[in-house]
Amino acid sequence: MKTQPTASHFIDGQYVEDTSGEEIPVIYPATGEVIATVYSATPAIVEQALAAAHAAEKEWAAMTGTERGRILRRAAQIMRERNHDLSVLETYDTGKPYQETSVVDATSGADSLEYFGGLAAAITGEHIQLGEDFVYTRREPLGLCVGIGAWNYPTQIACWKGAPALACGNTMVFKPSETTPLCALKVAEILHEAGAPAGVYNVIQGYGPVGASLITDSRVDKVSLTGSVPTGKKVYAAAAEGIRHVTMELGGKSPLVIFDDADIENAVSGAILGNFYSSGQVCSNGTRVFVQKGIKEAFLTRLAERLQGVKLGDPQDPEVNFGPMVSEKQLGIVEGYIAKGIAEGARLVCGGKRPDMAGFFLEPTVFADVTDDMTIAREEIFGPVMSVLDFDTEEEALARANDTEFGLSAGVFTRDLSRAHRMAAGFEAGTCYINTYNDAPVEAPFGGSKQSGVGRENSKAAIEHYSQIKGVYVRTGDLEAPF
Ligand code: NDP
């Protein structure tokens, strides 16, 4: 497959190249080989993208929701037709196994385009009667939105930001992570093939400073970031300088609480999905697995047995179910955390090593006897490292689950319905799960509380974050004034 894109950037409806920008090698994580080269956006490219998106605003916003929605739904259709090729590319970009990418990435991107394409025509204001007078509200686009993505779900993030933004009548300049620059270009290409006017959705490449230069431009009305908490703080502060709208989808250290009465097979499945899918590189992962003392040993035994089913290897092989870390850098960070876990006294139950193969692979790793104060229980690792902690009572589990500055997700496994809902109500997290983990359908809101973020992606809630309400007061009679 050809992994070298036509050009580095997609601006104003076409591919644009400028090789004077800093070279960004695209590395296939499964082999460490360079599979493409793109160039970071120069100030001239940043200007070209912002100018194109700004110029496209009026025409796009003036179209009816039905017209905009039709284009988004057509793009969804094209994405589904090309699912195989897009999944292969996603696997080259990220190293995630094709077994995952073929059912998650382009498909969830298409779901998002389809869902917001369907909603577009129903984005309306309301009428408020005030005696004989009335107010009507107009739901208007924000204008030019900047999207900045992380490297774990490059297609999905480009769509999760682009689809609601465009449905509401905004235009977008999207900057993917420099680690995974390939997939967002395809999203732009497909949107334009589906009929989006030139300039409505643009993609430019670059490191952090390119993202930073987008945020403070006076033409930009909104910034939506998916990234880490430290980056979120910088981006939020930069956006505040111009009182810009923000959506912040940031990191987490989410709890997964498993009670004695849980179905153990399902609980083990939840812990596997919440720690090892995408080699653990998922923001909402339930990496603090609190297991009630009565089933702790049974849980660990069954988990170890199930981990025998892990198949590492060439991620393009549909039989492989566990890929490498996205980069050598990320692999090093995760190994550092594993060393800290051992040094601080956690019990390494399995994994912890690089297997003897090329690429950035790391075995799925489980620590038991982890305590709340250990580094591996406090900091986001963003790799395949599960920490198992013990607990006695529900009150204790909830208090310890919430004892973190993060608040992205939380999950509970129990057969006791009342307890499940009590826990869901008590969790300080934006996205909660009962007897499951990490499902993220476009129909449901997704996002974090506390330091894990601001705003929500997906669902009808996203419309609130990509539009604004204007109230129009209409007087039907004469107007009195004091003099
Ligand atoms: P980073 O925070 O390092 O980077 C995110 C994006 O921001 C990248 O495109 C990055 O560019 C860019 N960036 C970095 N510095 C700046 C700046 N000062 N101004 C503007 N843009 C900047 O995150 P990672 O890419 O390492 O992704 C992992 C993180 O993302 C984890 O913390 C994870 O939890 C979080 N995440 C959150 C999700 C959610 O929905 N809540 C989903 C997925 C991931 P560059 O890469 O070139 O530095």
Coordinates of C-alpha atoms and ligand atoms in Angstrom, one line a residue:
M1 CA 0.0 0.0 0.0
K2 CA 1.2 3.5 -0.8
T3 CA 1.7 5.2 2.6
Q4 CA 3.3 8.4 1.3
P5 CA 0.5 11.0 1.1
T6 CA 0.1 13.1 -2.1
A7 CA 1.3 16.1 0.0
S8 CA 1.7 17.1 3.6
H9 CA -1.3 19.5 3.9
F10 CA -4.9 19.7 2.6
I11 CA -5.9 23.3 2.2
D12 CA -8.8 25.0 0.3
G13 CA -9.9 21.7 -1.3
Q14 CA -6.5 20.5 -2.4
Y15 CA -3.3 18.9 -1.4
V16 CA -0.5 21.5 -0.8
E17 CA 3.2 20.9 -0.3
D18 CA 5.9 23.1 1.2
T19 CA 9.1 21.2 1.8
S20 CA 10.7 24.2 3.5
G21 CA 9.0 23.2 6.7
E22 CA 10.7 20.9 9.2
E23 CA 10.8 17.3 8.0
I24 CA 8.5 14.9 9.9
P25 CA 9.4 11.2 9.4
V26 CA 6.4 8.9 9.7
I27 CA 7.5 5.7 11.4
Y28 CA 5.6 2.3 11.3
P29 CA 5.6 1.3 14.9
A30 CA 5.7 -2.4 14.2
T31 CA 9.1 -2.2 12.4
G32 CA 10.6 1.2 13.2
E33 CA 10.9 1.9 9.5
V34 CA 10.1 5.2 7.9
I35 CA 7.1 4.8 5.7
A36 CA 6.5 8.4 4.7
T37 CA 7.7 11.9 5.1
V38 CA 5.6 15.0 5.7
Y39 CA 6.7 18.6 6.4
S40 CA 5.6 20.8 9.2
A41 CA 3.5 23.8 8.3
T42 CA 5.5 27.0 7.8
P43 CA 3.9 30.3 8.9
A44 CA 2.9 30.7 5.2
I45 CA 1.0 27.4 5.2
V46 CA -0.6 28.2 8.6
E47 CA -1.8 31.5 7.0
Q48 CA -3.0 29.8 3.9
A49 CA -5.1 27.3 5.9
L50 CA -6.6 30.0 8.2
A51 CA -7.4 32.3 5.3
A52 CA -9.1 29.4 3.4
A53 CA -11.2 28.4 6.4
H54 CA -12.1 32.0 7.2
A55 CA -13.1 32.7 3.6
A56 CA -15.3 29.5 3.5
E57 CA -17.3 30.4 6.6
K58 CA -20.1 32.5 5.0
E59 CA -21.0 30.2 2.2
W60 CA -21.0 27.1 4.4
A61 CA -23.0 28.7 7.2
A62 CA -25.5 30.0 4.7
M63 CA -26.3 26.5 3.4
T64 CA -29.3 24.7 5.0
G65 CA -28.6 22.1 7.6
T66 CA -30.1 19.5 5.2
E67 CA -27.5 20.4 2.5
R68 CA -24.6 20.3 5.0
G69 CA -25.9 17.1 6.5
R70 CA -26.2 15.4 3.0
I71 CA -22.5 16.1 2.4
L72 CA -21.5 14.7 5.8
R73 CA -23.6 11.6 5.2
R74 CA -22.1 11.1 1.8
A75 CA -18.6 11.3 3.3
A76 CA -19.7 8.7 5.8
Q77 CA -20.8 6.4 3.0
I78 CA -17.4 6.9 1.2
M79 CA -15.5 6.1 4.4
R80 CA -17.5 2.9 4.9
E81 CA -16.8 1.8 1.3
R82 CA -13.1 2.4 1.8
N83 CA -13.0 0.9 5.3
H84 CA -10.3 -1.7 4.4
D85 CA -7.8 0.8 2.9
L86 CA -8.4 3.3 5.6
S87 CA -7.9 0.6 8.3
V88 CA -4.7 -0.5 6.7
L89 CA -3.5 3.1 6.7
E90 CA -4.6 3.6 10.4
T91 CA -2.6 0.5 11.3
Y92 CA 0.5 1.9 9.5
D93 CA 0.0 5.3 11.2
T94 CA -0.5 4.0 14.8
G95 CA 0.6 0.4 14.9
K96 CA -2.8 -0.7 16.2
P97 CA -3.8 -4.1 14.9
Y98 CA -5.9 -4.3 11.8
Q99 CA -8.2 -6.6 13.9
E100 CA -9.1 -3.4 15.8
T101 CA -8.8 -0.7 13.1
S102 CA -11.0 -2.5 10.7
V103 CA -13.9 -2.3 13.2
V104 CA -13.2 0.8 15.2
D105 CA -11.5 3.7 13.4
A106 CA -12.9 4.6 10.0
T107 CA -16.2 3.0 11.2
S108 CA -16.5 5.2 14.2
G109 CA -15.4 8.2 12.1
A110 CA -18.2 7.3 9.6
D111 CA -20.7 6.9 12.5
S112 CA -19.8 10.5 13.6
L113 CA -20.3 11.9 10.1
E114 CA -23.5 10.1 9.7
Y115 CA -24.9 11.0 13.1
F116 CA -24.1 14.7 12.9
G117 CA -25.1 14.7 9.2
G118 CA -28.4 13.4 10.4
L119 CA -28.7 16.0 13.1
A120 CA -27.7 19.0 11.0
A121 CA -31.1 19.7 9.7
A122 CA -32.6 19.7 13.2
I123 CA -30.2 22.3 14.6
T124 CA -32.7 25.1 15.3
G125 CA -33.5 27.9 17.6
E126 CA -36.7 28.2 19.6
H127 CA -39.7 30.6 20.0
I128 CA -40.4 32.1 23.5
Q129 CA -43.8 33.9 23.7
L130 CA -43.9 36.9 26.1
G131 CA -47.5 38.1 26.1
E132 CA -47.9 39.7 22.7
D133 CA -44.2 40.1 22.3
F134 CA -41.8 37.2 21.7
V135 CA -38.2 36.2 21.5
Y136 CA -36.8 33.8 19.0
T137 CA -33.4 32.3 19.2
R138 CA -31.1 31.5 16.4
R139 CA -28.5 28.8 16.8
E140 CA -25.5 30.1 15.0
P141 CA -22.1 28.6 14.2
L142 CA -19.1 29.8 16.2
G143 CA -17.1 30.4 13.0
L144 CA -13.6 29.1 12.5
C145 CA -12.7 26.1 14.7
V146 CA -9.2 24.7 15.3
G147 CA -9.0 21.0 16.0
I148 CA -5.8 19.5 17.5
G149 CA -5.5 15.8 17.8
A150 CA -3.6 13.1 19.8
W151 CA -1.9 10.2 18.1
N152 CA -4.0 7.2 19.4
Y153 CA -7.1 7.6 17.2
P154 CA -6.1 9.9 14.3
T155 CA -9.1 9.1 12.0
Q156 CA -11.7 9.1 14.8
I157 CA -10.4 12.3 16.4
A158 CA -10.4 14.1 13.0
C159 CA -14.1 13.1 12.6
W160 CA -15.3 13.5 16.2
K161 CA -14.2 17.2 15.9
G162 CA -14.9 17.8 12.2
A163 CA -18.4 16.3 12.0
P164 CA -20.2 18.3 14.7
A165 CA -18.2 21.5 13.8
L166 CA -19.3 21.2 10.1
A167 CA -22.8 20.1 10.9
C168 CA -23.3 23.4 12.9
G169 CA -22.0 25.4 10.0
N170 CA -18.4 26.1 11.2
T171 CA -15.2 25.6 9.2
M172 CA -12.1 23.8 10.6
V173 CA -8.4 23.7 10.5
F174 CA -7.2 20.4 12.0
K175 CA -3.7 19.6 13.1
P176 CA -3.0 16.0 13.8
S177 CA -0.3 14.8 16.1
E178 CA 3.0 14.8 14.2
T179 CA 3.4 11.1 15.3
T180 CA 0.3 10.1 13.2
P181 CA -0.1 12.6 10.4
L182 CA -1.5 10.4 7.6
C183 CA -5.2 9.6 8.4
A184 CA -6.6 13.1 8.9
L185 CA -5.6 13.9 5.3
K186 CA -7.8 11.1 4.1
V187 CA -10.7 12.5 6.1
A188 CA -10.2 15.9 4.4
E189 CA -10.0 14.3 1.0
I190 CA -13.2 12.3 1.5
L191 CA -15.1 15.3 2.9
H192 CA -14.3 17.3 -0.3
E193 CA -15.0 14.4 -2.5
A194 CA -18.4 14.3 -0.8
G195 CA -19.0 17.9 -1.8
A196 CA -17.7 20.0 1.1
P197 CA -16.8 23.4 -0.5
A198 CA -13.1 24.3 -0.6
G199 CA -11.7 25.6 2.7
V200 CA -14.4 24.1 4.9
Y201 CA -12.1 21.4 6.3
N202 CA -8.4 21.8 6.2
V203 CA -5.5 19.7 7.6
I204 CA -2.0 21.0 8.3
Q205 CA 0.9 19.1 9.8
G206 CA 3.2 20.2 12.6
Y207 CA 4.6 19.9 16.1
G208 CA 3.2 21.6 19.1
P209 CA 4.2 25.2 18.0
V210 CA 2.1 24.9 14.9
G211 CA -0.9 24.1 17.1
A212 CA 0.0 27.0 19.4
S213 CA 0.2 29.4 16.5
L214 CA -3.3 28.5 15.3
I215 CA -4.9 29.1 18.7
T216 CA -4.0 32.7 19.1
D217 CA -5.0 33.9 15.6
S218 CA -7.7 36.5 15.7
R219 CA -9.8 34.7 13.1
V220 CA -10.1 31.6 15.3
D221 CA -13.3 31.3 17.4
K222 CA -12.9 27.8 19.0
V223 CA -10.3 25.3 19.9
S224 CA -10.9 21.6 20.4
L225 CA -8.0 19.6 21.8
T226 CA -7.5 16.0 22.4
G227 CA -4.3 15.6 24.3
S228 CA -2.7 15.4 27.7
V229 CA -3.5 17.5 30.8
P230 CA -0.3 19.5 30.6
T231 CA -0.9 20.4 26.9
G232 CA -4.6 21.1 27.8
K233 CA -3.5 23.7 30.4
K234 CA -1.4 25.5 27.8
V235 CA -4.0 25.4 25.1
Y236 CA -6.8 26.5 27.4
A237 CA -4.7 29.4 28.7
A238 CA -3.8 30.5 25.1
A239 CA -7.4 30.3 24.0
A240 CA -8.5 32.4 27.1
E241 CA -6.4 35.3 25.8
G242 CA -9.0 35.8 23.0
I243 CA -12.0 34.5 25.1
R244 CA -12.3 31.6 22.6
H245 CA -14.6 28.6 23.1
V246 CA -12.8 25.4 24.0
T247 CA -13.4 21.7 24.2
M248 CA -10.7 19.8 26.1
E249 CA -10.6 16.0 25.9
L250 CA -7.6 15.2 28.2
G251 CA -6.0 12.4 30.0
G252 CA -7.2 10.2 32.8
K253 CA -6.4 7.6 35.5
S254 CA -9.8 6.0 35.6
P255 CA -11.0 3.5 38.2
L256 CA -12.6 0.2 37.4
V257 CA -14.3 -1.2 40.6
I258 CA -15.0 -5.0 40.7
F259 CA -17.2 -6.3 43.5
D260 CA -17.2 -9.8 44.9
D261 CA -20.6 -10.5 43.3
A262 CA -19.5 -9.6 39.8
D263 CA -19.6 -12.1 36.9
I264 CA -15.9 -12.8 36.9
E265 CA -15.6 -13.6 33.2
N266 CA -17.2 -10.3 32.3
A267 CA -15.1 -8.4 34.9
V268 CA -11.9 -9.8 33.4
S269 CA -13.2 -8.9 29.9
G270 CA -13.8 -5.3 31.1
A271 CA -10.3 -5.1 32.6
I272 CA -8.8 -6.4 29.4
L273 CA -10.7 -4.0 27.2
G274 CA -10.0 -1.1 29.6
N275 CA -6.3 -1.7 29.8
F276 CA -5.0 -3.6 26.7
Y277 CA -7.1 -2.5 23.7
S278 CA -4.9 -0.3 21.4
S279 CA -2.0 -1.5 23.6
G280 CA -3.3 0.6 26.4
Q281 CA -3.1 3.9 24.6
V282 CA -6.7 5.0 25.3
C283 CA -7.4 8.1 27.4
S284 CA -10.5 6.6 29.2
N285 CA -8.8 3.3 30.2
G286 CA -9.6 1.9 33.6
T287 CA -6.1 1.6 34.7
R288 CA -6.8 1.5 38.5
V289 CA -8.6 -1.8 38.9
F290 CA -10.0 -2.0 42.4
V291 CA -10.9 -5.7 43.1
Q292 CA -12.8 -6.6 46.3
K293 CA -10.7 -8.8 48.5
G294 CA -13.0 -11.9 48.2
I295 CA -12.4 -12.4 44.5
K296 CA -8.9 -10.9 44.1
E297 CA -7.0 -14.2 43.6
A298 CA -9.7 -15.7 41.4
F299 CA -9.6 -12.5 39.3
L300 CA -5.9 -12.5 38.9
T301 CA -5.8 -16.2 38.1
R302 CA -8.4 -15.9 35.4
L303 CA -6.8 -12.7 34.0
A304 CA -3.5 -14.5 33.7
E305 CA -5.2 -17.4 31.9
R306 CA -7.0 -15.0 29.5
L307 CA -3.7 -13.1 28.8
Q308 CA -2.4 -16.4 27.2
G309 CA -4.7 -15.4 24.3
V310 CA -2.6 -12.3 23.5
K311 CA -1.1 -12.6 20.0
L312 CA 1.7 -10.0 19.3
G313 CA 3.0 -9.7 15.7
D314 CA 2.6 -7.9 12.4
P315 CA -0.4 -5.7 13.1
Q316 CA -1.6 -6.0 9.5
D317 CA -2.1 -9.7 10.1
P318 CA -5.8 -10.0 11.0
E319 CA -5.0 -12.8 13.5
V320 CA -2.8 -10.4 15.6
N321 CA -4.7 -8.8 18.5
F322 CA -1.9 -6.8 20.2
G323 CA 0.2 -4.2 18.5
P324 CA 3.2 -2.1 19.4
M325 CA 3.4 1.2 21.2
V326 CA 3.0 4.2 18.9
S327 CA 6.6 5.3 19.2
E328 CA 10.0 4.5 20.7
K329 CA 9.5 7.6 22.9
Q330 CA 6.2 6.3 24.3
L331 CA 7.7 2.8 24.8
G332 CA 10.4 4.4 26.9
I333 CA 7.9 6.4 29.0
V334 CA 5.9 3.2 29.7
E335 CA 9.0 1.2 30.6
G336 CA 10.0 4.0 33.0
Y337 CA 6.6 3.5 34.8
I338 CA 7.1 -0.2 34.9
A339 CA 10.5 0.3 36.6
K340 CA 8.9 2.7 39.1
G341 CA 6.1 0.2 39.9
I342 CA 8.7 -2.5 40.7
A343 CA 10.9 0.0 42.7
E344 CA 7.9 1.2 44.7
G345 CA 7.0 -2.4 45.7
A346 CA 4.1 -3.4 43.4
R347 CA 4.0 -7.1 42.6
L348 CA 4.6 -7.8 38.9
V349 CA 2.2 -10.5 38.0
C350 CA 3.0 -10.7 34.3
G351 CA 4.6 -8.9 31.3
G352 CA 6.8 -5.9 31.8
K353 CA 9.3 -6.7 29.1
R354 CA 9.9 -5.9 25.4
P355 CA 9.5 -9.1 23.5
D356 CA 12.3 -10.2 21.2
M357 CA 11.0 -8.6 18.0
A358 CA 11.5 -5.5 15.9
G359 CA 9.3 -2.5 16.5
F360 CA 8.0 -0.8 19.7
F361 CA 6.3 -3.8 21.3
L362 CA 5.8 -4.2 25.0
E363 CA 4.1 -7.2 26.7
P364 CA 0.8 -6.6 28.4
T365 CA 1.7 -5.9 32.0
V366 CA -0.2 -6.5 35.3
F367 CA 0.8 -5.3 38.7
A368 CA -1.0 -6.5 41.9
D369 CA -0.8 -5.2 45.5
V370 CA -0.7 -1.7 44.2
T371 CA -1.4 1.0 46.7
D372 CA -3.0 4.4 46.2
D373 CA 0.2 6.4 46.7
M374 CA 2.4 4.5 44.1
T375 CA 3.3 6.5 41.0
I376 CA 1.7 3.8 38.7
A377 CA -1.6 4.4 40.6
R378 CA -1.5 8.2 40.3
E379 CA -0.1 9.1 36.9
E380 CA -1.4 8.4 33.4
I381 CA 0.9 5.8 31.9
F382 CA -0.8 5.5 28.4
G383 CA 0.5 2.0 27.8
P384 CA -0.5 -1.6 28.5
V385 CA 0.0 -1.5 32.3
M386 CA -2.8 -2.5 34.6
S387 CA -2.6 -1.8 38.3
V388 CA -4.7 -4.0 40.6
L389 CA -5.6 -2.6 44.0
D390 CA -7.6 -4.4 46.8
F391 CA -10.5 -3.0 48.8
D392 CA -13.0 -4.1 51.4
T393 CA -16.2 -1.9 51.3
E394 CA -18.2 0.1 48.8
E395 CA -17.6 3.4 50.6
E396 CA -13.9 2.8 50.7
A397 CA -13.8 1.9 46.9
L398 CA -15.7 5.0 45.9
A399 CA -13.6 7.4 48.0
R400 CA -10.4 5.9 46.7
A401 CA -11.7 5.8 43.1
N402 CA -12.4 9.5 43.3
D403 CA -9.1 10.4 45.0
T404 CA -7.5 11.7 41.8
E405 CA -7.3 15.0 39.9
F406 CA -8.6 13.2 36.8
G407 CA -12.2 12.6 36.1
L408 CA -12.5 11.1 32.6
S409 CA -14.2 7.7 33.1
A410 CA -15.1 5.1 35.7
G411 CA -16.6 1.6 35.7
V412 CA -18.2 -0.8 38.1
F413 CA -18.8 -4.6 37.8
T414 CA -21.5 -6.0 40.2
R415 CA -24.7 -7.9 40.0
D416 CA -26.3 -5.6 42.6
L417 CA -28.3 -3.1 40.6
S418 CA -28.8 -0.6 43.4
R419 CA -25.1 -0.6 44.1
A420 CA -24.2 -0.2 40.5
H421 CA -26.3 3.0 40.2
R422 CA -25.1 4.3 43.5
M423 CA -21.5 4.0 42.3
A424 CA -22.3 5.6 38.9
A425 CA -23.9 8.5 40.8
G426 CA -20.9 8.8 43.1
F427 CA -18.1 8.6 40.6
E428 CA -16.5 12.0 39.8
A429 CA -16.1 11.2 36.1
G430 CA -17.7 12.3 32.8
T431 CA -18.3 8.9 31.3
C432 CA -19.3 5.9 33.5
Y433 CA -19.9 2.2 32.8
I434 CA -21.9 -0.5 34.5
N435 CA -20.8 -4.1 33.7
T436 CA -18.9 -3.0 30.6
Y437 CA -16.0 -0.7 29.8
N438 CA -14.9 1.8 27.2
D439 CA -17.9 1.6 24.8
A440 CA -18.0 5.0 23.0
P441 CA -21.0 5.1 20.7
V442 CA -21.5 8.5 18.9
E443 CA -25.0 8.7 20.4
A444 CA -23.6 9.0 23.9
P445 CA -21.8 12.0 25.4
F446 CA -18.0 11.5 25.9
G447 CA -15.7 13.7 27.9
G448 CA -14.2 14.4 31.3
S449 CA -14.8 16.2 34.5
K450 CA -12.1 17.7 36.9
Q451 CA -8.8 18.0 35.1
S452 CA -9.8 15.5 32.4
G453 CA -11.5 18.1 30.4
V454 CA -14.1 20.7 29.5
G455 CA -17.1 20.1 27.2
R456 CA -18.4 16.9 25.6
E457 CA -17.9 15.3 22.3
N458 CA -20.5 13.1 20.5
S459 CA -24.2 13.0 21.1
K460 CA -26.5 16.0 21.0
A461 CA -24.3 17.6 23.7
A462 CA -21.6 18.3 21.1
I463 CA -24.0 20.7 19.3
E464 CA -23.8 23.0 22.4
H465 CA -20.1 23.2 22.0
Y466 CA -20.0 24.0 18.3
S467 CA -22.7 26.6 18.2
Q468 CA -24.0 29.6 20.1
I469 CA -27.4 31.0 20.7
K470 CA -28.5 34.5 19.7
G471 CA -31.7 35.8 21.3
V472 CA -33.9 38.2 19.2
Y473 CA -36.5 40.2 21.1
V474 CA -39.5 41.2 18.9
R475 CA -42.0 43.9 20.1
T476 CA -45.3 43.8 18.4
G477 CA -46.8 47.0 20.0
D478 CA -45.7 50.5 20.6
L479 CA -42.6 51.1 22.6
E480 CA -42.8 53.3 25.8
A481 CA -39.8 55.3 27.1
P482 CA -39.5 57.5 30.3
F483 CA -39.0 60.7 28.2
Ligands
NDP1 P1 -0.1 15.8 23.7 O1 -0.8 16.5 24.8 O2 1.3 15.6 23.8 O3 -0.4 16.4 22.3 C1 -1.7 16.6 21.8 C2 -1.7 17.5 20.6 O4 -1.4 18.8 21.0 C3 -0.7 17.1 19.6 O5 -1.2 17.4 18.3 C4 0.4 18.1 19.9 O6 1.3 18.3 18.9 C5 -0.3 19.3 20.3 N1 0.4 20.3 21.1 C6 1.4 20.1 22.0 N2 1.7 21.2 22.6 C7 0.9 22.2 22.1 C8 0.7 23.6 22.4 N3 1.5 24.3 23.2 N4 -0.2 24.3 21.7 C9 -1.0 23.6 20.8 N5 -0.9 22.3 20.5 C10 0.0 21.6 21.2 O7 -0.8 14.3 23.7 P2 -0.4 13.0 22.9 O8 -0.5 13.2 21.5 O9 0.8 12.5 23.6 O10 -1.7 12.1 23.3 C11 -1.8 11.4 24.5 C12 -2.7 12.2 25.5 O11 -3.9 12.5 24.9 C13 -3.0 11.4 26.7 O12 -2.8 12.2 27.8 C14 -4.4 11.0 26.5 O13 -5.1 10.7 27.7 C15 -5.0 12.1 25.8 N6 -6.1 11.7 25.1 C16 -7.4 12.1 25.5 C17 -8.5 11.7 24.9 C18 -9.9 12.1 25.3 O14 -10.8 12.1 24.5 N7 -10.0 12.6 26.5 C19 -8.5 10.7 23.8 C20 -7.1 10.4 23.4 C21 -6.0 10.8 24.0 P3 2.7 17.4 18.9 O15 2.2 16.0 18.9 O16 3.3 17.8 17.6 O17 3.4 17.8 20.1

